[in-house]
PDB file of N, CA and C in Angstrom:
ATOM      1  N   MET M   1    -147.135 149.019 -73.154  1.00  0.00           N
ATOM      2  CA  MET M   1    -146.014 148.147 -73.405  1.00  0.00           C
ATOM      3  C   MET M   1    -146.024 147.030 -72.371  1.00  0.00           C
ATOM      4  N   SER M   2    -145.431 145.936 -72.711  1.00  0.00           N
ATOM      5  CA  SER M   2    -145.494 144.779 -71.832  1.00  0.00           C
ATOM      6  C   SER M   2    -144.545 144.909 -70.649  1.00  0.00           C
ATOM      7  N   ARG M   3    -144.886 144.193 -69.604  1.00  0.00           N
ATOM      8  CA  ARG M   3    -144.053 144.166 -68.400  1.00  0.00           C
ATOM      9  C   ARG M   3    -142.661 143.634 -68.719  1.00  0.00           C
ATOM     10  N   THR M   4    -142.587 142.626 -69.603  1.00  0.00           N
ATOM     11  CA  THR M   4    -141.301 142.060 -69.987  1.00  0.00           C
ATOM     12  C   THR M   4    -140.449 143.106 -70.688  1.00  0.00           C
ATOM     13  N   PHE M   5    -141.060 143.910 -71.561  1.00  0.00           N
ATOM     14  CA  PHE M   5    -140.319 144.960 -72.256  1.00  0.00           C
ATOM     15  C   PHE M   5    -139.751 145.953 -71.257  1.00  0.00           C
ATOM     16  N   HIS M   6    -140.591 146.417 -70.312  1.00  0.00           N
ATOM     17  CA  HIS M   6    -140.128 147.393 -69.322  1.00  0.00           C
ATOM     18  C   HIS M   6    -138.987 146.820 -68.484  1.00  0.00           C
ATOM     19  N   LYS M   7    -139.120 145.553 -68.053  1.00  0.00           N
ATOM     20  CA  LYS M   7    -138.047 144.939 -67.262  1.00  0.00           C
ATOM     21  C   LYS M   7    -136.773 144.825 -68.091  1.00  0.00           C
ATOM     22  N   SER M   8    -136.925 144.513 -69.384  1.00  0.00           N
ATOM     23  CA  SER M   8    -135.760 144.408 -70.247  1.00  0.00           C
ATOM     24  C   SER M   8    -135.060 145.750 -70.373  1.00  0.00           C
ATOM     25  N   VAL M   9    -135.838 146.815 -70.515  1.00  0.00           N
ATOM     26  CA  VAL M   9    -135.261 148.152 -70.626  1.00  0.00           C
ATOM     27  C   VAL M   9    -134.531 148.516 -69.340  1.00  0.00           C
ATOM     28  N   LEU M  10    -135.173 148.283 -68.189  1.00  0.00           N
ATOM     29  CA  LEU M  10    -134.536 148.595 -66.915  1.00  0.00           C
ATOM     30  C   LEU M  10    -133.268 147.775 -66.714  1.00  0.00           C
ATOM     31  N   SER M  11    -133.310 146.503 -67.088  1.00  0.00           N
ATOM     32  CA  SER M  11    -132.131 145.649 -66.962  1.00  0.00           C
ATOM     33  C   SER M  11    -131.005 146.137 -67.858  1.00  0.00           C
ATOM     34  N   LEU M  12    -131.359 146.547 -69.073  1.00  0.00           N
ATOM     35  CA  LEU M  12    -130.354 147.051 -70.008  1.00  0.00           C
ATOM     36  C   LEU M  12    -129.712 148.327 -69.474  1.00  0.00           C
ATOM     37  N   ILE M  13    -130.512 149.212 -68.927  1.00  0.00           N
ATOM     38  CA  ILE M  13    -129.974 150.447 -68.361  1.00  0.00           C
ATOM     39  C   ILE M  13    -129.039 150.137 -67.200  1.00  0.00           C
ATOM     40  N   ALA M  14    -129.487 149.276 -66.289  1.00  0.00           N
ATOM     41  CA  ALA M  14    -128.657 148.926 -65.135  1.00  0.00           C
ATOM     42  C   ALA M  14    -127.364 148.256 -65.584  1.00  0.00           C
ATOM     43  N   ALA M  15    -127.462 147.346 -66.547  1.00  0.00           N
ATOM     44  CA  ALA M  15    -126.266 146.650 -67.019  1.00  0.00           C
ATOM     45  C   ALA M  15    -125.306 147.607 -67.715  1.00  0.00           C
ATOM     46  N   SER M  16    -125.848 148.564 -68.474  1.00  0.00           N
ATOM     47  CA  SER M  16    -124.954 149.488 -69.173  1.00  0.00           C
ATOM     48  C   SER M  16    -124.251 150.416 -68.200  1.00  0.00           C
ATOM     49  N   ILE M  17    -124.926 150.774 -67.110  1.00  0.00           N
ATOM     50  CA  ILE M  17    -124.289 151.621 -66.096  1.00  0.00           C
ATOM     51  C   ILE M  17    -123.137 150.869 -65.439  1.00  0.00           C
ATOM     52  N   VAL M  18    -123.393 149.620 -65.072  1.00  0.00           N
ATOM     53  CA  VAL M  18    -122.391 148.839 -64.355  1.00  0.00           C
ATOM     54  C   VAL M  18    -121.250 148.417 -65.270  1.00  0.00           C
ATOM     55  N   SER M  19    -121.544 148.101 -66.519  1.00  0.00           N
ATOM     56  CA  SER M  19    -120.498 147.570 -67.390  1.00  0.00           C
ATOM     57  C   SER M  19    -119.702 148.642 -68.110  1.00  0.00           C
ATOM     58  N   GLY M  20    -120.107 149.889 -68.018  1.00  0.00           N
ATOM     59  CA  GLY M  20    -119.378 150.953 -68.720  1.00  0.00           C
ATOM     60  C   GLY M  20    -117.994 151.132 -68.129  1.00  0.00           C
ATOM     61  N   GLY M  21    -116.961 150.682 -68.812  1.00  0.00           N
ATOM     62  CA  GLY M  21    -115.600 150.741 -68.293  1.00  0.00           C
ATOM     63  C   GLY M  21    -115.132 152.152 -67.984  1.00  0.00           C
ATOM     64  N   ALA M  22    -115.412 153.101 -68.860  1.00  0.00           N
ATOM     65  CA  ALA M  22    -114.978 154.483 -68.637  1.00  0.00           C
ATOM     66  C   ALA M  22    -115.709 155.091 -67.447  1.00  0.00           C
ATOM     67  N   LEU M  23    -116.991 154.773 -67.305  1.00  0.00           N
ATOM     68  CA  LEU M  23    -117.759 155.323 -66.191  1.00  0.00           C
ATOM     69  C   LEU M  23    -117.315 154.727 -64.859  1.00  0.00           C
ATOM     70  N   ALA M  24    -116.933 153.460 -64.875  1.00  0.00           N
ATOM     71  CA  ALA M  24    -116.546 152.802 -63.632  1.00  0.00           C
ATOM     72  C   ALA M  24    -115.314 153.460 -63.020  1.00  0.00           C
ATOM     73  N   ALA M  25    -114.470 154.048 -63.838  1.00  0.00           N
ATOM     74  CA  ALA M  25    -113.249 154.668 -63.327  1.00  0.00           C
ATOM     75  C   ALA M  25    -113.482 156.084 -62.811  1.00  0.00           C
ATOM     76  N   ALA M  26    -114.620 156.685 -63.158  1.00  0.00           N
ATOM     77  CA  ALA M  26    -114.902 158.065 -62.755  1.00  0.00           C
ATOM     78  C   ALA M  26    -115.214 158.119 -61.261  1.00  0.00           C
ATOM     79  N   PRO M  27    -114.864 159.229 -60.608  1.00  0.00           N
ATOM     80  CA  PRO M  27    -115.160 159.378 -59.180  1.00  0.00           C
ATOM     81  C   PRO M  27    -116.663 159.271 -58.921  1.00  0.00           C
ATOM     82  N   GLY M  28    -117.038 158.589 -57.861  1.00  0.00           N
ATOM     83  CA  GLY M  28    -118.443 158.444 -57.498  1.00  0.00           C
ATOM     84  C   GLY M  28    -119.144 157.304 -58.208  1.00  0.00           C
ATOM     85  N   ASN M  29    -118.471 156.591 -59.076  1.00  0.00           N
ATOM     86  CA  ASN M  29    -119.073 155.457 -59.786  1.00  0.00           C
ATOM     87  C   ASN M  29    -118.403 154.165 -59.335  1.00  0.00           C
ATOM     88  N   ASP M  30    -118.559 153.849 -58.084  1.00  0.00           N
ATOM     89  CA  ASP M  30    -117.961 152.646 -57.512  1.00  0.00           C
ATOM     90  C   ASP M  30    -118.628 151.410 -58.114  1.00  0.00           C
ATOM     91  N   PRO M  31    -117.859 150.537 -58.768  1.00  0.00           N
ATOM     92  CA  PRO M  31    -118.440 149.352 -59.399  1.00  0.00           C
ATOM     93  C   PRO M  31    -119.228 148.481 -58.424  1.00  0.00           C
ATOM     94  N   ALA M  32    -118.769 148.352 -57.187  1.00  0.00           N
ATOM     95  CA  ALA M  32    -119.492 147.528 -56.213  1.00  0.00           C
ATOM     96  C   ALA M  32    -120.847 148.158 -55.871  1.00  0.00           C
ATOM     97  N   ALA M  33    -120.865 149.491 -55.719  1.00  0.00           N
ATOM     98  CA  ALA M  33    -122.127 150.180 -55.413  1.00  0.00           C
ATOM     99  C   ALA M  33    -123.094 150.065 -56.589  1.00  0.00           C
ATOM    100  N   LEU M  34    -122.564 150.228 -57.801  1.00  0.00           N
ATOM    101  CA  LEU M  34    -123.412 150.110 -58.979  1.00  0.00           C
ATOM    102  C   LEU M  34    -123.949 148.690 -59.139  1.00  0.00           C
ATOM    103  N   ALA M  35    -123.140 147.697 -58.804  1.00  0.00           N
ATOM    104  CA  ALA M  35    -123.590 146.304 -58.869  1.00  0.00           C
ATOM    105  C   ALA M  35    -124.719 146.061 -57.874  1.00  0.00           C
ATOM    106  N   LYS M  36    -124.623 146.669 -56.688  1.00  0.00           N
ATOM    107  CA  LYS M  36    -125.701 146.528 -55.692  1.00  0.00           C
ATOM    108  C   LYS M  36    -126.993 147.150 -56.204  1.00  0.00           C
ATOM    109  N   ILE M  37    -126.880 148.311 -56.854  1.00  0.00           N
ATOM    110  CA  ILE M  37    -128.064 148.959 -57.418  1.00  0.00           C
ATOM    111  C   ILE M  37    -128.681 148.066 -58.492  1.00  0.00           C
ATOM    112  N   ARG M  38    -127.835 147.543 -59.387  1.00  0.00           N
ATOM    113  CA  ARG M  38    -128.323 146.655 -60.444  1.00  0.00           C
ATOM    114  C   ARG M  38    -129.013 145.434 -59.858  1.00  0.00           C
ATOM    115  N   ASP M  39    -128.370 144.787 -58.878  1.00  0.00           N
ATOM    116  CA  ASP M  39    -128.932 143.578 -58.291  1.00  0.00           C
ATOM    117  C   ASP M  39    -130.259 143.859 -57.591  1.00  0.00           C
ATOM    118  N   SER M  40    -130.347 144.985 -56.898  1.00  0.00           N
ATOM    119  CA  SER M  40    -131.598 145.359 -56.235  1.00  0.00           C
ATOM    120  C   SER M  40    -132.699 145.613 -57.251  1.00  0.00           C
ATOM    121  N   ALA M  41    -132.357 146.307 -58.344  1.00  0.00           N
ATOM    122  CA  ALA M  41    -133.341 146.608 -59.375  1.00  0.00           C
ATOM    123  C   ALA M  41    -133.865 145.333 -60.031  1.00  0.00           C
ATOM    124  N   LEU M  42    -133.003 144.356 -60.208  1.00  0.00           N
ATOM    125  CA  LEU M  42    -133.425 143.114 -60.853  1.00  0.00           C
ATOM    126  C   LEU M  42    -134.255 142.222 -59.933  1.00  0.00           C
ATOM    127  N   LYS M  43    -134.208 142.452 -58.618  1.00  0.00           N
ATOM    128  CA  LYS M  43    -134.958 141.632 -57.658  1.00  0.00           C
ATOM    129  C   LYS M  43    -136.288 142.260 -57.264  1.00  0.00           C
ATOM    130  N   SER M  44    -136.544 143.494 -57.684  1.00  0.00           N
ATOM    131  CA  SER M  44    -137.714 144.225 -57.218  1.00  0.00           C
ATOM    132  C   SER M  44    -138.519 144.784 -58.394  1.00  0.00           C
ATOM    133  N   ASP M  45    -139.839 144.854 -58.210  1.00  0.00           N
ATOM    134  CA  ASP M  45    -140.711 145.463 -59.211  1.00  0.00           C
ATOM    135  C   ASP M  45    -140.948 146.946 -58.939  1.00  0.00           C
ATOM    136  N   TRP M  46    -140.314 147.493 -57.913  1.00  0.00           N
ATOM    137  CA  TRP M  46    -140.568 148.879 -57.538  1.00  0.00           C
ATOM    138  C   TRP M  46    -140.319 149.833 -58.707  1.00  0.00           C
ATOM    139  N   ALA M  47    -139.181 149.724 -59.372  1.00  0.00           N
ATOM    140  CA  ALA M  47    -138.851 150.621 -60.482  1.00  0.00           C
ATOM    141  C   ALA M  47    -139.839 150.430 -61.632  1.00  0.00           C
ATOM    142  N   TYR M  48    -140.204 149.187 -61.902  1.00  0.00           N
ATOM    143  CA  TYR M  48    -141.177 148.925 -62.965  1.00  0.00           C
ATOM    144  C   TYR M  48    -142.522 149.575 -62.633  1.00  0.00           C
ATOM    145  N   GLU M  49    -142.957 149.454 -61.402  1.00  0.00           N
ATOM    146  CA  GLU M  49    -144.235 150.044 -60.996  1.00  0.00           C
ATOM    147  C   GLU M  49    -144.206 151.564 -61.135  1.00  0.00           C
ATOM    148  N   ARG M  50    -143.094 152.200 -60.767  1.00  0.00           N
ATOM    149  CA  ARG M  50    -142.980 153.657 -60.934  1.00  0.00           C
ATOM    150  C   ARG M  50    -143.003 154.020 -62.413  1.00  0.00           C
ATOM    151  N   LEU M  51    -142.283 153.243 -63.232  1.00  0.00           N
ATOM    152  CA  LEU M  51    -142.267 153.485 -64.665  1.00  0.00           C
ATOM    153  C   LEU M  51    -143.673 153.329 -65.250  1.00  0.00           C
ATOM    154  N   ALA M  52    -144.387 152.296 -64.832  1.00  0.00           N
ATOM    155  CA  ALA M  52    -145.758 152.081 -65.309  1.00  0.00           C
ATOM    156  C   ALA M  52    -146.653 153.249 -64.909  1.00  0.00           C
ATOM    157  N   ASP M  53    -146.525 153.723 -63.660  1.00  0.00           N
ATOM    158  CA  ASP M  53    -147.319 154.876 -63.219  1.00  0.00           C
ATOM    159  C   ASP M  53    -147.044 156.087 -64.101  1.00  0.00           C
ATOM    160  N   MET M  54    -145.771 156.352 -64.346  1.00  0.00           N
ATOM    161  CA  MET M  54    -145.404 157.561 -65.074  1.00  0.00           C
ATOM    162  C   MET M  54    -145.732 157.489 -66.558  1.00  0.00           C
ATOM    163  N   THR M  55    -145.886 156.287 -67.102  1.00  0.00           N
ATOM    164  CA  THR M  55    -146.162 156.187 -68.535  1.00  0.00           C
ATOM    165  C   THR M  55    -147.610 155.852 -68.854  1.00  0.00           C
ATOM    166  N   ASP M  56    -148.366 155.327 -67.897  1.00  0.00           N
ATOM    167  CA  ASP M  56    -149.718 154.851 -68.199  1.00  0.00           C
ATOM    168  C   ASP M  56    -150.853 155.738 -67.683  1.00  0.00           C
ATOM    169  N   LEU M  57    -150.624 156.570 -66.692  1.00  0.00           N
ATOM    170  CA  LEU M  57    -151.730 157.264 -66.043  1.00  0.00           C
ATOM    171  C   LEU M  57    -152.236 158.508 -66.771  1.00  0.00           C
ATOM    172  N   ILE M  58    -151.435 159.148 -67.574  1.00  0.00           N
ATOM    173  CA  ILE M  58    -151.824 160.424 -68.178  1.00  0.00           C
ATOM    174  C   ILE M  58    -152.518 160.255 -69.524  1.00  0.00           C
ATOM    175  N   GLY M  59    -152.066 159.367 -70.352  1.00  0.00           N
ATOM    176  CA  GLY M  59    -152.662 159.233 -71.677  1.00  0.00           C
ATOM    177  C   GLY M  59    -151.816 159.917 -72.735  1.00  0.00           C
ATOM    178  N   PRO M  60    -152.427 160.250 -73.880  1.00  0.00           N
ATOM    179  CA  PRO M  60    -151.679 160.838 -74.994  1.00  0.00           C
ATOM    180  C   PRO M  60    -150.968 162.125 -74.600  1.00  0.00           C
ATOM    181  N   ARG M  61    -149.788 162.329 -75.184  1.00  0.00           N
ATOM    182  CA  ARG M  61    -148.954 163.496 -74.835  1.00  0.00           C
ATOM    183  C   ARG M  61    -148.404 164.172 -76.078  1.00  0.00           C
ATOM    184  N   LEU M  62    -149.273 164.629 -76.938  1.00  0.00           N
ATOM    185  CA  LEU M  62    -148.796 165.351 -78.121  1.00  0.00           C
ATOM    186  C   LEU M  62    -148.060 166.602 -77.685  1.00  0.00           C
ATOM    187  N   SER M  63    -147.063 166.975 -78.421  1.00  0.00           N
ATOM    188  CA  SER M  63    -146.278 168.170 -78.092  1.00  0.00           C
ATOM    189  C   SER M  63    -147.181 169.375 -77.897  1.00  0.00           C
ATOM    190  N   GLY M  64    -146.981 170.075 -76.784  1.00  0.00           N
ATOM    191  CA  GLY M  64    -147.741 171.279 -76.502  1.00  0.00           C
ATOM    192  C   GLY M  64    -149.151 171.040 -75.991  1.00  0.00           C
ATOM    193  N   SER M  65    -149.551 169.779 -75.795  1.00  0.00           N
ATOM    194  CA  SER M  65    -150.924 169.482 -75.372  1.00  0.00           C
ATOM    195  C   SER M  65    -151.065 169.521 -73.855  1.00  0.00           C
ATOM    196  N   ALA M  66    -152.310 169.532 -73.407  1.00  0.00           N
ATOM    197  CA  ALA M  66    -152.585 169.465 -71.975  1.00  0.00           C
ATOM    198  C   ALA M  66    -152.058 168.150 -71.394  1.00  0.00           C
ATOM    199  N   GLY M  67    -152.121 167.074 -72.169  1.00  0.00           N
ATOM    200  CA  GLY M  67    -151.598 165.786 -71.713  1.00  0.00           C
ATOM    201  C   GLY M  67    -150.097 165.828 -71.484  1.00  0.00           C
ATOM    202  N   ALA M  68    -149.377 166.523 -72.357  1.00  0.00           N
ATOM    203  CA  ALA M  68    -147.928 166.651 -72.189  1.00  0.00           C
ATOM    204  C   ALA M  68    -147.612 167.438 -70.924  1.00  0.00           C
ATOM    205  N   ALA M  69    -148.344 168.530 -70.684  1.00  0.00           N
ATOM    206  CA  ALA M  69    -148.129 169.331 -69.469  1.00  0.00           C
ATOM    207  C   ALA M  69    -148.463 168.523 -68.224  1.00  0.00           C
ATOM    208  N   ALA M  70    -149.536 167.740 -68.277  1.00  0.00           N
ATOM    209  CA  ALA M  70    -149.922 166.910 -67.130  1.00  0.00           C
ATOM    210  C   ALA M  70    -148.867 165.852 -66.841  1.00  0.00           C
ATOM    211  N   ALA M  71    -148.273 165.278 -67.887  1.00  0.00           N
ATOM    212  CA  ALA M  71    -147.232 164.264 -67.698  1.00  0.00           C
ATOM    213  C   ALA M  71    -145.992 164.869 -67.042  1.00  0.00           C
ATOM    214  N   VAL M  72    -145.614 166.075 -67.457  1.00  0.00           N
ATOM    215  CA  VAL M  72    -144.463 166.743 -66.853  1.00  0.00           C
ATOM    216  C   VAL M  72    -144.720 166.983 -65.373  1.00  0.00           C
ATOM    217  N   THR M  73    -145.893 167.478 -65.056  1.00  0.00           N
ATOM    218  CA  THR M  73    -146.257 167.738 -63.658  1.00  0.00           C
ATOM    219  C   THR M  73    -146.275 166.443 -62.848  1.00  0.00           C
ATOM    220  N   GLN M  74    -146.835 165.391 -63.412  1.00  0.00           N
ATOM    221  CA  GLN M  74    -146.923 164.106 -62.716  1.00  0.00           C
ATOM    222  C   GLN M  74    -145.535 163.557 -62.388  1.00  0.00           C
ATOM    223  N   VAL M  75    -144.643 163.572 -63.357  1.00  0.00           N
ATOM    224  CA  VAL M  75    -143.297 163.036 -63.134  1.00  0.00           C
ATOM    225  C   VAL M  75    -142.539 163.904 -62.134  1.00  0.00           C
ATOM    226  N   ALA M  76    -142.652 165.224 -62.262  1.00  0.00           N
ATOM    227  CA  ALA M  76    -141.965 166.122 -61.324  1.00  0.00           C
ATOM    228  C   ALA M  76    -142.469 165.890 -59.902  1.00  0.00           C
ATOM    229  N   ASP M  77    -143.785 165.764 -59.726  1.00  0.00           N
ATOM    230  CA  ASP M  77    -144.348 165.516 -58.398  1.00  0.00           C
ATOM    231  C   ASP M  77    -143.881 164.173 -57.830  1.00  0.00           C
ATOM    232  N   ALA M  78    -143.844 163.152 -58.684  1.00  0.00           N
ATOM    233  CA  ALA M  78    -143.389 161.827 -58.232  1.00  0.00           C
ATOM    234  C   ALA M  78    -141.928 161.881 -57.788  1.00  0.00           C
ATOM    235  N   MET M  79    -141.108 162.612 -58.523  1.00  0.00           N
ATOM    236  CA  MET M  79    -139.692 162.714 -58.158  1.00  0.00           C
ATOM    237  C   MET M  79    -139.519 163.523 -56.870  1.00  0.00           C
ATOM    238  N   ARG M  80    -140.325 164.569 -56.703  1.00  0.00           N
ATOM    239  CA  ARG M  80    -140.258 165.352 -55.461  1.00  0.00           C
ATOM    240  C   ARG M  80    -140.641 164.496 -54.254  1.00  0.00           C
ATOM    241  N   LYS M  81    -141.650 163.632 -54.416  1.00  0.00           N
ATOM    242  CA  LYS M  81    -142.065 162.744 -53.315  1.00  0.00           C
ATOM    243  C   LYS M  81    -140.933 161.796 -52.916  1.00  0.00           C
ATOM    244  N   LEU M  82    -140.050 161.503 -53.861  1.00  0.00           N
ATOM    245  CA  LEU M  82    -138.901 160.637 -53.579  1.00  0.00           C
ATOM    246  C   LEU M  82    -137.739 161.412 -52.975  1.00  0.00           C
ATOM    247  N   GLY M  83    -137.900 162.736 -52.864  1.00  0.00           N
ATOM    248  CA  GLY M  83    -136.859 163.551 -52.263  1.00  0.00           C
ATOM    249  C   GLY M  83    -135.941 164.256 -53.250  1.00  0.00           C
ATOM    250  N   ALA M  84    -136.240 164.153 -54.533  1.00  0.00           N
ATOM    251  CA  ALA M  84    -135.395 164.809 -55.540  1.00  0.00           C
ATOM    252  C   ALA M  84    -135.717 166.302 -55.606  1.00  0.00           C
ATOM    253  N   THR M  85    -134.719 167.092 -55.916  1.00  0.00           N
ATOM    254  CA  THR M  85    -134.925 168.506 -56.189  1.00  0.00           C
ATOM    255  C   THR M  85    -135.224 168.622 -57.674  1.00  0.00           C
ATOM    256  N   VAL M  86    -136.400 169.110 -57.997  1.00  0.00           N
ATOM    257  CA  VAL M  86    -136.840 169.170 -59.389  1.00  0.00           C
ATOM    258  C   VAL M  86    -137.029 170.624 -59.795  1.00  0.00           C
ATOM    259  N   THR M  87    -136.425 171.004 -60.890  1.00  0.00           N
ATOM    260  CA  THR M  87    -136.590 172.338 -61.453  1.00  0.00           C
ATOM    261  C   THR M  87    -137.050 172.169 -62.890  1.00  0.00           C
ATOM    262  N   LEU M  88    -138.218 172.690 -63.196  1.00  0.00           N
ATOM    263  CA  LEU M  88    -138.736 172.600 -64.558  1.00  0.00           C
ATOM    264  C   LEU M  88    -138.239 173.797 -65.362  1.00  0.00           C
ATOM    265  N   GLN M  89    -137.809 173.532 -66.560  1.00  0.00           N
ATOM    266  CA  GLN M  89    -137.291 174.567 -67.436  1.00  0.00           C
ATOM    267  C   GLN M  89    -138.361 174.944 -68.457  1.00  0.00           C
ATOM    268  N   PRO M  90    -138.461 176.233 -68.793  1.00  0.00           N
ATOM    269  CA  PRO M  90    -139.426 176.626 -69.822  1.00  0.00           C
ATOM    270  C   PRO M  90    -139.012 176.061 -71.184  1.00  0.00           C
ATOM    271  N   VAL M  91    -139.993 175.602 -71.918  1.00  0.00           N
ATOM    272  CA  VAL M  91    -139.746 175.024 -73.234  1.00  0.00           C
ATOM    273  C   VAL M  91    -140.775 175.598 -74.197  1.00  0.00           C
ATOM    274  N   LYS M  92    -140.316 175.999 -75.363  1.00  0.00           N
ATOM    275  CA  LYS M  92    -141.232 176.513 -76.380  1.00  0.00           C
ATOM    276  C   LYS M  92    -141.564 175.376 -77.337  1.00  0.00           C
ATOM    277  N   VAL M  93    -142.717 174.774 -77.120  1.00  0.00           N
ATOM    278  CA  VAL M  93    -143.183 173.697 -77.983  1.00  0.00           C
ATOM    279  C   VAL M  93    -144.544 174.118 -78.511  1.00  0.00           C
ATOM    280  N   PRO M  94    -144.678 174.250 -79.816  1.00  0.00           N
ATOM    281  CA  PRO M  94    -145.970 174.677 -80.344  1.00  0.00           C
ATOM    282  C   PRO M  94    -147.037 173.610 -80.128  1.00  0.00           C
ATOM    283  N   HIS M  95    -148.235 174.088 -79.917  1.00  0.00           N
ATOM    284  CA  HIS M  95    -149.373 173.168 -79.777  1.00  0.00           C
ATOM    285  C   HIS M  95    -149.866 172.828 -81.174  1.00  0.00           C
ATOM    286  N   TRP M  96    -149.787 171.566 -81.518  1.00  0.00           N
ATOM    287  CA  TRP M  96    -150.193 171.116 -82.833  1.00  0.00           C
ATOM    288  C   TRP M  96    -151.637 170.643 -82.777  1.00  0.00           C
ATOM    289  N   VAL M  97    -152.447 171.127 -83.709  1.00  0.00           N
ATOM    290  CA  VAL M  97    -153.849 170.717 -83.797  1.00  0.00           C
ATOM    291  C   VAL M  97    -154.072 170.148 -85.185  1.00  0.00           C
ATOM    292  N   ARG M  98    -154.637 168.969 -85.219  1.00  0.00           N
ATOM    293  CA  ARG M  98    -154.921 168.323 -86.503  1.00  0.00           C
ATOM    294  C   ARG M  98    -156.015 169.104 -87.219  1.00  0.00           C
ATOM    295  N   GLY M  99    -155.821 169.317 -88.484  1.00  0.00           N
ATOM    296  CA  GLY M  99    -156.832 169.995 -89.297  1.00  0.00           C
ATOM    297  C   GLY M  99    -157.907 169.016 -89.732  1.00  0.00           C
ATOM    298  N   GLU M 100    -158.797 169.500 -90.570  1.00  0.00           N
ATOM    299  CA  GLU M 100    -159.887 168.667 -91.072  1.00  0.00           C
ATOM    300  C   GLU M 100    -159.319 167.564 -91.959  1.00  0.00           C
ATOM    301  N   GLU M 101    -159.891 166.378 -91.847  1.00  0.00           N
ATOM    302  CA  GLU M 101    -159.468 165.257 -92.668  1.00  0.00           C
ATOM    303  C   GLU M 101    -160.602 164.833 -93.571  1.00  0.00           C
ATOM    304  N   LYS M 102    -160.260 164.456 -94.778  1.00  0.00           N
ATOM    305  CA  LYS M 102    -161.248 163.936 -95.715  1.00  0.00           C
ATOM    306  C   LYS M 102    -160.646 162.732 -96.412  1.00  0.00           C
ATOM    307  N   GLY M 103    -161.496 161.825 -96.783  1.00  0.00           N
ATOM    308  CA  GLY M 103    -161.062 160.679 -97.550  1.00  0.00           C
ATOM    309  C   GLY M 103    -162.161 160.262 -98.493  1.00  0.00           C
ATOM    310  N   GLU M 104    -161.769 159.682 -99.617  1.00  0.00           N
ATOM    311  CA  GLU M 104    -162.749 159.236-100.590  1.00  0.00           C
ATOM    312  C   GLU M 104    -162.219 157.972-101.232  1.00  0.00           C
ATOM    313  N   LEU M 105    -163.023 156.939-101.253  1.00  0.00           N
ATOM    314  CA  LEU M 105    -162.654 155.697-101.901  1.00  0.00           C
ATOM    315  C   LEU M 105    -163.078 155.822-103.359  1.00  0.00           C
ATOM    316  N   VAL M 106    -162.110 155.839-104.255  1.00  0.00           N
ATOM    317  CA  VAL M 106    -162.433 156.059-105.663  1.00  0.00           C
ATOM    318  C   VAL M 106    -162.373 154.785-106.499  1.00  0.00           C
ATOM    319  N   ASP M 107    -161.660 153.809-106.035  1.00  0.00           N
ATOM    320  CA  ASP M 107    -161.580 152.551-106.786  1.00  0.00           C
ATOM    321  C   ASP M 107    -161.095 151.461-105.855  1.00  0.00           C
ATOM    322  N   TYR M 108    -161.543 150.257-106.072  1.00  0.00           N
ATOM    323  CA  TYR M 108    -161.082 149.121-105.305  1.00  0.00           C
ATOM    324  C   TYR M 108    -161.355 147.837-106.088  1.00  0.00           C
ATOM    325  N   ARG M 109    -160.577 146.817-105.756  1.00  0.00           N
ATOM    326  CA  ARG M 109    -160.727 145.537-106.447  1.00  0.00           C
ATOM    327  C   ARG M 109    -162.098 144.949-106.095  1.00  0.00           C
ATOM    328  N   GLY M 110    -162.803 144.446-107.079  1.00  0.00           N
ATOM    329  CA  GLY M 110    -164.113 143.849-106.857  1.00  0.00           C
ATOM    330  C   GLY M 110    -165.241 144.852-106.902  1.00  0.00           C
ATOM    331  N   ARG M 111    -164.939 146.074-107.277  1.00  0.00           N
ATOM    332  CA  ARG M 111    -165.958 147.124-107.351  1.00  0.00           C
ATOM    333  C   ARG M 111    -166.925 146.782-108.473  1.00  0.00           C
ATOM    334  N   PRO M 112    -168.241 146.871-108.224  1.00  0.00           N
ATOM    335  CA  PRO M 112    -169.207 146.593-109.311  1.00  0.00           C
ATOM    336  C   PRO M 112    -169.020 147.599-110.452  1.00  0.00           C
ATOM    337  N   ALA M 113    -169.158 147.107-111.649  1.00  0.00           N
ATOM    338  CA  ALA M 113    -168.955 147.967-112.837  1.00  0.00           C
ATOM    339  C   ALA M 113    -170.107 148.908-113.072  1.00  0.00           C
TER     340      ALA M 113
END
């Protein structure tokens, strides 16, 4: 995905946090503090770079695949490095494997008679 798309998503998230009237009134959601977070996020590529790392380094992540497990581990490790307490929960996701595929072209425009 493009850098502009990622920045737009991050900006939208930050703006929705700050502009949420009901959330602003809740304890611990100081509008001034949230505005500082939003302003910092909009001035820095740090969040975008972390998002790019977490979405681009592993590759495909089909449900139940090794790629999905690697992505979970990667994100958990990245969050732990930032000081977050991370607890992974067991999830029952079946591993899907594509079966055999076949195709046959039986007719098309311009086919010789």
